[in-house]
Coordinates of N, CA, C and O in Angstrom, one line a residue:
M1 N -15.4 -25.4 -57.2 CA -15.0 -26.4 -56.3 C -13.8 -26.2 -55.4 O -14.0 -26.4 -54.2
N2 N -12.8 -25.5 -55.9 CA -11.7 -25.2 -55.1 C -12.0 -24.2 -54.1 O -11.5 -24.2 -53.0
F3 N -12.9 -23.3 -54.5 CA -13.3 -22.2 -53.6 C -14.0 -22.7 -52.4 O -13.7 -22.3 -51.2
N4 N -15.0 -23.7 -52.5 CA -15.7 -24.3 -51.4 C -14.7 -25.1 -50.5 O -14.8 -25.0 -49.3
K5 N -13.7 -25.7 -51.2 CA -12.7 -26.5 -50.4 C -11.7 -25.6 -49.5 O -11.6 -25.8 -48.3
A6 N -11.5 -24.5 -50.1 CA -10.6 -23.5 -49.3 C -11.5 -22.8 -48.2 O -10.9 -22.6 -47.1
L7 N -12.8 -22.6 -48.5 CA -13.6 -22.0 -47.4 C -13.7 -22.9 -46.3 O -13.7 -22.6 -45.1
R8 N -14.0 -24.2 -46.6 CA -14.1 -25.2 -45.6 C -12.9 -25.4 -44.7 O -12.8 -25.4 -43.5
H9 N -11.7 -25.3 -45.5 CA -10.4 -25.4 -44.7 C -10.2 -24.3 -43.7 O -9.8 -24.4 -42.6
R10 N -10.6 -23.1 -44.2 CA -10.5 -21.8 -43.4 C -11.4 -21.9 -42.1 O -11.0 -21.6 -41.0
S11 N -12.6 -22.4 -42.3 CA -13.6 -22.6 -41.1 C -13.0 -23.5 -40.2 O -13.1 -23.3 -39.0
T12 N -12.4 -24.6 -40.7 CA -11.9 -25.6 -39.7 C -10.8 -25.0 -38.9 O -10.6 -25.2 -37.8
L13 N -9.8 -24.2 -39.6 CA -8.7 -23.6 -38.9 C -9.3 -22.6 -37.8 O -8.7 -22.5 -36.8
L14 N -10.3 -21.9 -38.2 CA -10.9 -20.9 -37.2 C -11.5 -21.7 -36.1 O -11.2 -21.2 -34.9
I15 N -12.1 -22.7 -36.3 CA -12.7 -23.5 -35.2 C -11.6 -24.0 -34.3 O -11.7 -23.9 -33.1
L16 N -10.6 -24.6 -34.9 CA -9.4 -25.1 -34.1 C -8.7 -24.0 -33.3 O -8.3 -24.2 -32.2
L17 N -8.6 -22.8 -33.9 CA -8.0 -21.7 -33.2 C -8.7 -21.2 -32.1 O -8.2 -21.0 -30.9
V18 N -10.1 -21.1 -32.2 CA -11.0 -20.7 -30.9 C -11.0 -21.8 -30.0 O -10.9 -21.4 -28.8
A19 N -11.0 -23.0 -30.3 CA -11.0 -24.2 -29.4 C -9.6 -24.2 -28.6 O -9.6 -24.4 -27.4
A20 N -8.5 -23.9 -29.3 CA -7.3 -23.8 -28.6 C -7.2 -22.7 -27.5 O -6.7 -22.9 -26.5
Q21 N -7.8 -21.6 -28.0 CA -7.8 -20.4 -26.9 C -8.6 -20.7 -25.8 O -8.3 -20.4 -24.7
L22 N -9.8 -21.4 -26.0 CA -10.6 -21.8 -24.8 C -10.0 -22.9 -24.0 O -10.0 -22.8 -22.8
L23 N -9.3 -23.8 -24.6 CA -8.5 -24.8 -23.8 C -7.4 -24.2 -23.1 O -7.2 -24.5 -21.9
F24 N -6.7 -23.2 -23.5 CA -5.6 -22.4 -22.9 C -6.3 -21.8 -21.6 O -5.7 -21.8 -20.6
L25 N -7.4 -21.0 -21.8 CA -7.9 -20.3 -20.7 C -8.5 -21.3 -19.7 O -8.3 -21.1 -18.4
T26 N -9.0 -22.3 -20.1 CA -9.5 -23.4 -19.1 C -8.4 -24.0 -18.4 O -8.4 -24.2 -17.2
G27 N -7.2 -24.2 -19.1 CA -6.0 -24.8 -18.4 C -5.5 -23.8 -17.4 O -5.2 -24.2 -16.3
I28 N -5.4 -22.5 -17.6 CA -5.0 -21.6 -16.6 C -5.9 -21.6 -15.4 O -5.5 -21.6 -14.3
A29 N -7.2 -21.6 -15.6 CA -8.1 -21.6 -14.4 C -8.0 -22.9 -13.7 O -8.0 -22.9 -12.4
C30 N -7.9 -24.0 -14.4 CA -7.8 -25.3 -13.7 C -6.4 -25.5 -12.9 O -6.4 -26.0 -11.8
Y31 N -5.4 -24.8 -13.5 CA -4.1 -24.8 -12.7 C -4.2 -24.1 -11.4 O -3.7 -24.7 -10.3
H32 N -4.8 -23.0 -11.3 CA -5.0 -22.2 -10.0 C -6.0 -23.1 -9.1 O -5.7 -23.0 -7.9
Y33 N -7.0 -23.6 -9.7 CA -8.0 -24.3 -8.8 C -7.3 -25.5 -8.2 O -7.6 -26.0 -7.2
A34 N -6.5 -26.2 -9.1 CA -5.9 -27.4 -8.6 C -4.9 -27.3 -7.4 O -4.9 -28.2 -6.6
I35 N -4.4 -26.1 -7.3 CA -3.5 -25.9 -6.0 C -4.4 -26.1 -4.8 O -4.0 -26.6 -3.9
G36 N -5.7 -25.5 -4.8 CA -6.6 -25.6 -3.7 C -7.1 -27.0 -3.6 O -7.3 -27.5 -2.5
W37 N -7.2 -27.7 -4.6 CA -7.8 -29.1 -4.6 C -6.7 -30.1 -4.1 O -7.0 -31.0 -3.3
F38 N -5.5 -30.0 -4.6 CA -4.5 -31.0 -4.5 C -3.3 -30.5 -3.6 O -2.5 -31.3 -3.3
G39 N -3.3 -29.3 -3.2 CA -2.1 -28.6 -2.6 C -1.9 -29.3 -1.1 O -3.0 -29.6 -0.4
K40 N -0.7 -29.2 -0.5 CA -0.4 -29.6 0.8 C -0.3 -28.4 1.6 O 0.4 -27.4 1.3
D41 N -0.8 -28.5 2.8 CA -0.8 -27.4 3.7 C 0.5 -27.4 4.6 O 0.9 -28.4 5.0
I42 N 1.3 -26.4 4.5 CA 2.6 -26.3 5.2 C 2.6 -25.0 5.9 O 1.9 -24.1 5.6
R43 N 3.6 -24.9 6.8 CA 3.9 -23.6 7.6 C 5.3 -23.2 7.4 O 6.2 -24.1 7.4
I44 N 5.5 -22.0 7.2 CA 6.8 -21.5 7.0 C 7.1 -20.4 7.9 O 6.2 -19.6 8.3
Q45 N 8.5 -20.2 8.3 CA 8.8 -19.1 9.2 C 9.2 -17.9 8.4 O 9.8 -17.9 7.4
T46 N 8.7 -16.7 8.9 CA 9.1 -15.5 8.3 C 10.5 -15.0 8.7 O 10.9 -15.4 9.7
V47 N 11.1 -14.1 8.1 CA 12.5 -13.5 8.4 C 12.3 -12.0 8.3 O 11.4 -11.5 7.8
P48 N 13.1 -11.2 9.0 CA 13.1 -9.8 8.9 C 13.1 -9.3 7.4 O 13.7 -10.0 6.6
V49 N 12.6 -8.2 7.1 CA 12.5 -7.8 5.8 C 13.9 -7.3 5.3 O 14.5 -6.5 6.1
D50 N 14.2 -7.7 4.1 CA 15.5 -7.1 3.6 C 15.2 -5.7 3.0 O 14.3 -5.6 2.1
P51 N 15.8 -4.7 3.5 CA 15.5 -3.5 2.9 C 16.0 -3.1 1.6 O 16.7 -2.2 1.5
R52 N 15.8 -4.0 0.6 CA 16.4 -3.8 -0.7 C 15.4 -4.2 -1.7 O 14.8 -5.2 -1.7
D53 N 15.3 -3.2 -2.7 CA 14.5 -3.4 -3.7 C 15.3 -3.5 -5.0 O 16.2 -2.7 -5.2
Y54 N 15.1 -4.6 -5.8 CA 16.1 -4.8 -6.9 C 16.0 -3.8 -7.9 O 17.0 -3.6 -8.7
L55 N 14.9 -3.0 -8.1 CA 14.7 -2.1 -9.1 C 15.2 -0.7 -8.6 O 15.8 0.0 -9.3
Y56 N 14.9 -0.3 -7.3 CA 15.1 1.0 -6.8 C 16.3 1.0 -5.7 O 16.7 2.1 -5.3
G57 N 16.7 -0.1 -5.3 CA 17.8 -0.1 -4.3 C 17.4 -0.2 -2.9 O 16.3 -0.8 -2.6
D58 N 18.1 0.3 -1.9 CA 17.7 0.2 -0.4 C 16.6 1.1 -0.1 O 16.5 2.2 -0.7
Y59 N 15.9 0.7 0.9 CA 14.8 1.6 1.4 C 14.7 1.3 2.9 O 15.2 0.3 3.4
V60 N 14.0 2.2 3.6 CA 13.8 2.2 5.0 C 12.2 2.0 5.2 O 11.5 2.8 4.6
R61 N 11.9 1.0 6.0 CA 10.5 0.9 6.4 C 10.2 1.8 7.6 O 10.9 1.7 8.6
L62 N 9.2 2.7 7.5 CA 9.0 3.7 8.5 C 7.6 3.5 9.1 O 6.6 3.2 8.4
N63 N 7.5 3.5 10.3 CA 6.2 3.5 11.0 C 6.1 4.8 11.9 O 7.1 5.2 12.6
Y64 N 5.0 5.4 11.9 CA 4.8 6.7 12.6 C 3.9 6.6 13.8 O 3.0 5.7 13.8
R65 N 4.0 7.6 14.7 CA 3.0 7.6 15.8 C 1.5 7.9 15.0 O 0.5 7.4 15.6
I66 N 1.5 8.6 14.0 CA 0.2 9.0 13.4 C -0.3 7.8 12.6 O -1.5 8.0 12.0
N67 N 0.4 6.6 12.5 CA -0.2 5.6 11.8 C -1.3 4.9 12.6 O -2.2 4.3 12.1
R68 N -1.2 5.2 14.0 CA -2.3 4.7 14.9 C -2.9 5.9 15.6 O -2.2 6.6 16.4
I69 N -4.2 6.1 15.4 CA -4.8 7.3 16.0 C -5.9 6.7 16.8 O -6.6 5.7 16.5
G70 N -6.3 7.4 17.9 CA -7.4 6.9 18.8 C -8.7 7.2 18.0 O -8.9 8.1 17.2
E71 N -9.7 6.3 18.3 CA -11.0 6.3 17.6 C -11.7 7.6 18.1 O -12.6 8.2 17.4
N72 N -11.3 8.2 19.3 CA -12.0 9.5 19.7 C -11.6 10.7 18.9 O -12.2 11.7 18.9
L73 N -10.5 10.5 17.9 CA -10.2 11.6 17.0 C -11.1 11.6 15.8 O -10.9 12.6 15.0
W74 N -11.8 10.6 15.6 CA -12.7 10.5 14.4 C -13.8 11.6 14.5 O -14.5 11.5 15.4
K75 N -13.9 12.5 13.5 CA -14.9 13.5 13.6 C -15.8 13.4 12.5 O -16.6 14.3 12.1
G76 N -15.8 12.3 11.8 CA -16.7 12.2 10.6 C -18.2 12.0 11.0 O -18.5 11.4 12.0
P77 N -19.0 12.6 10.2 CA -20.5 12.5 10.4 C -21.0 11.0 10.0 O -20.3 10.4 9.2
G78 N -22.0 10.6 10.6 CA -22.6 9.4 10.1 C -21.9 8.2 10.6 O -21.6 8.0 11.7
R79 N -21.8 7.2 9.6 CA -21.2 5.9 9.9 C -19.7 6.0 10.4 O -19.1 6.9 10.1
K80 N -19.4 4.9 11.1 CA -17.9 4.8 11.5 C -17.0 4.4 10.3 O -17.6 3.9 9.3
P81 N -15.8 4.8 10.3 CA -14.9 4.5 9.2 C -14.8 3.0 9.1 O -14.9 2.2 10.0
E82 N -14.3 2.6 7.9 CA -14.1 1.1 7.6 C -12.8 1.0 6.8 O -12.2 1.9 6.3
S83 N -12.3 -0.2 6.9 CA -10.9 -0.5 6.3 C -11.1 -0.1 4.8 O -12.2 -0.4 4.2
G84 N -10.1 0.5 4.3 CA -10.1 1.0 2.9 C -10.6 2.4 2.7 O -10.4 2.9 1.5
D85 N -11.3 3.0 3.7 CA -11.7 4.3 3.5 C -10.6 5.3 3.4 O -9.5 5.2 4.1
T86 N -10.8 6.4 2.6 CA -9.8 7.5 2.6 C -10.2 8.4 3.8 O -11.2 8.6 4.2
V87 N -9.1 8.8 4.5 CA -9.3 9.6 5.7 C -8.3 10.7 5.6 O -7.2 10.7 5.1
Y88 N -8.7 11.9 6.1 CA -7.8 13.1 6.3 C -7.5 13.4 7.6 O -8.4 13.7 8.5
V89 N -6.2 13.3 8.1 CA -5.8 13.5 9.4 C -5.3 14.9 9.6 O -4.3 15.3 8.9
V90 N -5.8 15.6 10.6 CA -5.2 17.0 10.9 C -4.2 16.8 11.9 O -4.3 16.1 12.9
L91 N -3.0 17.4 11.5 CA -1.9 17.4 12.3 C -1.6 18.7 12.8 O -1.7 19.8 12.2
E92 N -1.0 18.9 14.2 CA -0.7 20.0 14.6 C 0.6 19.9 15.5 O 0.7 18.9 16.3
S93 N 1.5 20.8 15.5 CA 2.7 20.8 16.4 C 2.4 21.5 17.6 O 2.2 22.7 17.7
K94 N 2.5 20.8 18.8 CA 2.2 21.4 20.0 C 3.4 21.3 21.0 O 3.5 21.5 22.1
Q95 N 4.5 20.8 20.4 CA 5.7 20.5 21.1 C 6.8 21.5 20.6 O 6.9 21.9 19.5
P96 N 7.7 21.9 21.6 CA 8.8 22.7 21.3 C 9.7 22.1 20.1 O 10.3 22.8 19.4
S97 N 9.7 20.7 20.0 CA 10.6 20.2 19.0 C 10.0 20.3 17.6 O 10.6 20.0 16.6
G98 N 8.8 20.7 17.5 CA 8.2 20.9 16.1 C 7.6 19.6 15.6 O 7.2 19.5 14.3
I99 N 7.5 18.6 16.3 CA 6.9 17.3 15.9 C 5.3 17.4 15.8 O 4.7 17.9 16.9
Y100 N 4.9 17.0 14.7 CA 3.4 17.1 14.6 C 2.7 15.9 15.1 O 3.2 14.8 14.9
E101 N 1.6 16.1 15.7 CA 0.7 14.9 16.3 C -0.7 15.1 15.6 O -1.2 16.2 15.4
A102 N -1.4 14.0 15.6 CA -2.7 14.0 15.1 C -3.6 14.5 16.0 O -3.6 14.3 17.3
T103 N -4.6 15.3 15.5 CA -5.6 16.0 16.5 C -7.0 15.7 16.0 O -8.0 15.8 16.9
A104 N -7.2 15.3 14.8 CA -8.6 14.9 14.4 C -8.4 14.2 13.1 O -7.4 14.2 12.3
A105 N -9.5 13.5 12.7 CA -9.5 12.7 11.5 C -10.9 12.8 10.9 O -12.0 12.7 11.6
Y106 N -11.0 13.1 9.6 CA -12.3 13.3 8.9 C -12.3 12.4 7.6 O -11.3 12.1 7.1
P107 N -13.5 12.1 7.1 CA -13.7 11.5 5.8 C -13.6 12.4 4.6 O -13.6 12.0 3.6
F108 N -13.4 13.7 4.9 CA -13.3 14.7 3.8 C -12.1 15.7 4.3 O -11.7 15.5 5.5
N109 N -11.6 16.4 3.3 CA -10.5 17.4 3.6 C -11.0 18.6 4.4 O -11.7 19.5 3.7
P110 N -10.8 18.6 5.6 CA -11.2 19.7 6.4 C -10.5 21.0 6.3 O -9.3 21.0 5.9
P111 N -11.1 22.2 6.5 CA -10.2 23.4 6.6 C -9.3 23.3 7.7 O -9.5 22.8 8.7
A112 N -8.1 23.9 7.4 CA -7.0 23.8 8.5 C -6.4 25.2 8.7 O -6.4 26.0 7.8
S113 N -6.1 25.4 9.9 CA -5.5 26.7 10.3 C -4.1 26.7 9.8 O -3.5 25.7 9.4
P114 N -3.4 28.0 9.9 CA -2.0 28.0 9.4 C -1.1 27.1 10.3 O -0.1 26.7 9.7
Q115 N -1.4 26.8 11.5 CA -0.6 26.0 12.4 C -0.7 24.5 12.1 O -0.1 23.6 12.6
E116 N -1.8 24.1 11.3 CA -2.1 22.7 11.1 C -1.8 22.3 9.6 O -1.6 23.0 8.8
A117 N -1.6 21.0 9.5 CA -1.5 20.4 8.2 C -2.5 19.2 8.1 O -2.8 18.6 9.2
V118 N -3.0 18.9 6.9 CA -3.9 17.8 6.7 C -3.2 16.8 5.8 O -2.8 17.2 4.7
L119 N -3.2 15.6 6.3 CA -2.5 14.6 5.7 C -3.5 13.5 5.2 O -4.3 13.0 6.0
K120 N -3.5 13.1 3.9 CA -4.4 12.2 3.4 C -3.9 10.8 3.6 O -2.7 10.5 3.3
G121 N -4.7 9.9 4.0 CA -4.4 8.4 4.2 C -5.4 7.5 3.8 O -6.5 7.9 3.4
R122 N -5.1 6.2 4.0 CA -6.1 5.2 3.9 C -6.1 4.2 5.1 O -5.1 3.9 5.6
I123 N -7.4 4.0 5.5 CA -7.5 3.2 6.7 C -7.1 1.7 6.3 O -7.7 1.1 5.5
S124 N -6.1 1.1 7.2 CA -5.7 -0.2 6.9 C -6.6 -1.1 7.6 O -7.1 -2.1 7.0
Y125 N -6.8 -0.8 8.9 CA -7.8 -1.6 9.7 C -8.1 -0.9 10.9 O -7.4 0.1 11.4
L126 N -9.2 -1.4 11.7 CA -9.6 -0.7 12.9 C -9.7 -1.8 14.0 O -9.9 -3.0 13.6
D127 N -9.5 -1.4 15.2 CA -10.1 -2.2 16.3 C -10.9 -1.4 17.1 O -11.4 -0.3 16.6
N128 N -11.3 -1.8 18.3 CA -12.3 -1.1 19.1 C -11.7 0.3 19.6 O -12.6 1.1 19.9
R129 N -10.5 0.5 19.6 CA -10.0 1.8 20.2 C -9.1 2.6 19.2 O -9.0 3.8 19.4
E130 N -8.6 2.0 18.2 CA -7.7 2.8 17.3 C -8.0 2.5 15.9 O -8.5 1.5 15.5
I131 N -7.5 3.4 15.1 CA -7.6 3.4 13.6 C -6.2 3.4 13.1 O -5.4 4.2 13.4
F132 N -6.0 2.4 12.2 CA -4.7 2.2 11.7 C -4.5 2.7 10.3 O -5.3 2.2 9.4
I133 N -3.7 3.7 10.0 CA -3.8 4.4 8.6 C -2.5 4.4 8.0 O -1.3 4.4 8.7
Q134 N -2.4 4.2 6.6 CA -1.2 4.3 5.8 C -1.4 5.5 5.0 O -2.3 5.9 4.4
Y135 N -0.1 6.3 4.9 CA -0.1 7.5 4.2 C 0.6 7.5 3.0 O 0.7 8.3 2.3
G136 N 1.3 6.3 2.7 CA 2.1 6.3 1.5 C 3.6 6.8 1.9 O 4.3 7.0 0.9
L137 N 3.7 7.0 3.1 CA 5.1 7.5 3.5 C 5.8 6.4 4.4 O 6.9 6.7 5.0
E138 N 5.5 5.2 4.3 CA 5.9 4.2 5.1 C 7.2 3.5 4.5 O 7.8 2.7 5.1
K139 N 7.6 4.0 3.3 CA 8.8 3.4 2.7 C 9.6 4.6 2.1 O 9.1 5.4 1.4
Y140 N 10.9 4.5 2.4 CA 11.7 5.7 1.9 C 13.0 5.1 1.3 O 13.8 4.3 2.0
Y141 N 13.4 5.5 0.1 CA 14.5 4.9 -0.6 C 15.7 5.7 -0.2 O 15.7 7.0 -0.2
V142 N 16.8 5.0 0.0 CA 18.1 5.6 0.4 C 19.3 5.1 -0.4 O 19.0 4.2 -1.2
E143 N 20.5 5.6 -0.1 CA 21.6 5.1 -0.9 C 21.9 3.7 -0.5 O 21.5 3.2 0.5
E144 N 22.5 2.9 -1.5 CA 22.8 1.5 -1.3 C 23.7 1.4 -0.1 O 24.5 2.1 0.3
N145 N 23.3 0.2 0.6 CA 24.1 -0.2 1.7 C 23.8 0.6 3.0 O 24.6 0.7 3.8
T146 N 22.8 1.5 3.0 CA 22.6 2.4 4.1 C 21.2 2.1 4.8 O 20.9 2.5 5.9
G147 N 20.3 1.3 4.1 CA 18.9 1.2 4.5 C 18.9 0.2 5.9 O 18.2 0.7 6.7
K148 N 19.6 -0.8 5.9 CA 19.7 -1.6 7.2 C 20.1 -0.8 8.3 O 19.5 -0.8 9.5
K149 N 21.2 0.0 8.2 CA 21.6 0.8 9.3 C 20.6 1.8 9.8 O 20.4 2.0 11.0
L150 N 20.0 2.4 8.8 CA 18.9 3.5 9.2 C 17.7 2.8 9.9 O 17.1 3.3 10.8
E151 N 17.4 1.5 9.4 CA 16.2 0.9 10.1 C 16.5 0.5 11.5 O 15.7 0.6 12.4
E152 N 17.8 0.2 11.8 CA 18.2 -0.1 13.2 C 18.1 1.2 14.1 O 17.9 1.1 15.3
Q153 N 18.2 2.3 13.5 CA 18.0 3.6 14.2 C 16.7 4.2 14.1 O 16.5 5.4 14.4
A154 N 15.7 3.4 13.8 CA 14.3 4.1 13.4 C 13.7 4.7 14.5 O 13.0 5.7 14.4
A155 N 14.1 4.3 15.9 CA 13.5 5.0 17.0 C 14.0 6.4 17.2 O 13.3 7.3 17.9
N156 N 15.1 6.7 16.6 CA 15.7 8.1 16.7 C 15.7 9.0 15.4 O 16.3 9.9 15.2
L157 N 14.7 8.4 14.5 CA 14.6 9.2 13.2 C 13.6 10.2 13.2 O 12.4 9.9 13.8
I158 N 13.7 11.4 12.7 CA 12.7 12.4 12.3 C 12.5 12.4 10.9 O 13.6 12.5 10.2
V159 N 11.4 12.5 10.4 CA 11.0 12.6 9.1 C 10.5 13.9 8.6 O 9.6 14.3 9.2
K160 N 11.2 14.5 7.7 CA 10.6 15.8 7.2 C 9.8 15.4 6.0 O 10.2 14.9 5.1
V161 N 8.5 16.0 6.0 CA 7.6 15.6 5.0 C 7.0 16.8 4.5 O 6.8 17.8 5.2
K162 N 6.7 16.9 3.1 CA 6.1 18.1 2.6 C 4.7 17.6 2.2 O 4.5 16.6 1.6
V163 N 3.7 18.4 2.7 CA 2.3 18.0 2.6 C 1.5 19.1 1.7 O 1.7 20.2 2.1
A164 N 1.0 18.6 0.7 CA 0.3 19.4 -0.2 C -1.1 19.9 0.4 O -1.6 19.1 1.3
P165 N -1.7 20.9 0.0 CA -3.1 21.3 0.6 C -4.1 20.3 0.4 O -5.1 20.2 1.1
W166 N -4.1 19.4 -0.6 CA -5.0 18.5 -0.8 C -4.8 17.2 0.0 O -5.5 16.2 -0.2
G167 N -3.6 17.1 0.8 CA -3.4 16.1 1.6 C -2.3 15.1 1.2 O -1.9 14.3 2.0
S168 N -1.9 15.1 0.0 CA -0.7 14.2 -0.5 C 0.5 14.7 0.1 O 0.7 15.9 0.4
A169 N 1.4 13.8 0.3 CA 2.7 14.2 1.0 C 3.8 13.4 0.4 O 3.7 12.3 -0.1
V170 N 5.1 13.9 0.5 CA 6.3 13.3 0.2 C 7.3 13.5 1.3 O 7.4 14.5 1.9
I171 N 8.2 12.5 1.4 CA 9.3 12.6 2.4 C 10.4 13.4 1.7 O 10.8 13.1 0.6
E172 N 10.9 14.4 2.3 CA 12.0 15.1 1.8 C 13.3 14.7 2.5 O 14.4 14.7 1.8
E173 N 13.3 14.2 3.8 CA 14.6 14.0 4.4 C 14.4 13.3 5.6 O 13.4 13.3 6.3
L174 N 15.3 12.4 6.0 CA 15.4 11.8 7.3 C 16.4 12.4 8.1 O 17.6 12.6 7.7
E175 N 16.2 12.7 9.3 CA 17.1 13.2 10.3 C 17.4 12.3 11.5 O 16.4 11.6 12.0
L176 N 18.6 12.1 11.9 CA 18.9 11.4 13.1 C 18.8 12.4 14.3 O 19.4 13.4 14.2
Q177 N 18.1 12.0 15.4 CA 18.1 12.9 16.6 C 19.5 12.8 17.3 O 20.0 11.7 17.5

């Protein structure tokens, strides 16, 4: 008799435990849907980015000429590139200053001459004439309290980058011109 009573008690507890978990998950889903059902539409003003990460310290946001390449540089076979596609951009230095510029873009890692480097990126978006690419080099961490000052001088910065043969790259140093 006591065995059956204990078994029934355990079954009831198990059912209550499963019901509580389902109720918890349903509550989470309803919480997020309720924002869409009952939320108020407002507009807020953005402010300039604070170049500070609480975990890693100050950083500089960098934008390069090679972030925007002309669609005429796309050399991929078949379909046109799409947002989110991986892209390999061939860079070559044709200037006496040693600054590399994009000369072609492929959906695969192309062979490069010794004068060229191939940088791997991801297409952010496209318009009718240009392809916007992110390389993972758009943020660089610096010493505390130096990030904002460097961002103000972004037009005069040269970035030294180390590019691996497979297209990955890291920033080694920032130089002021």
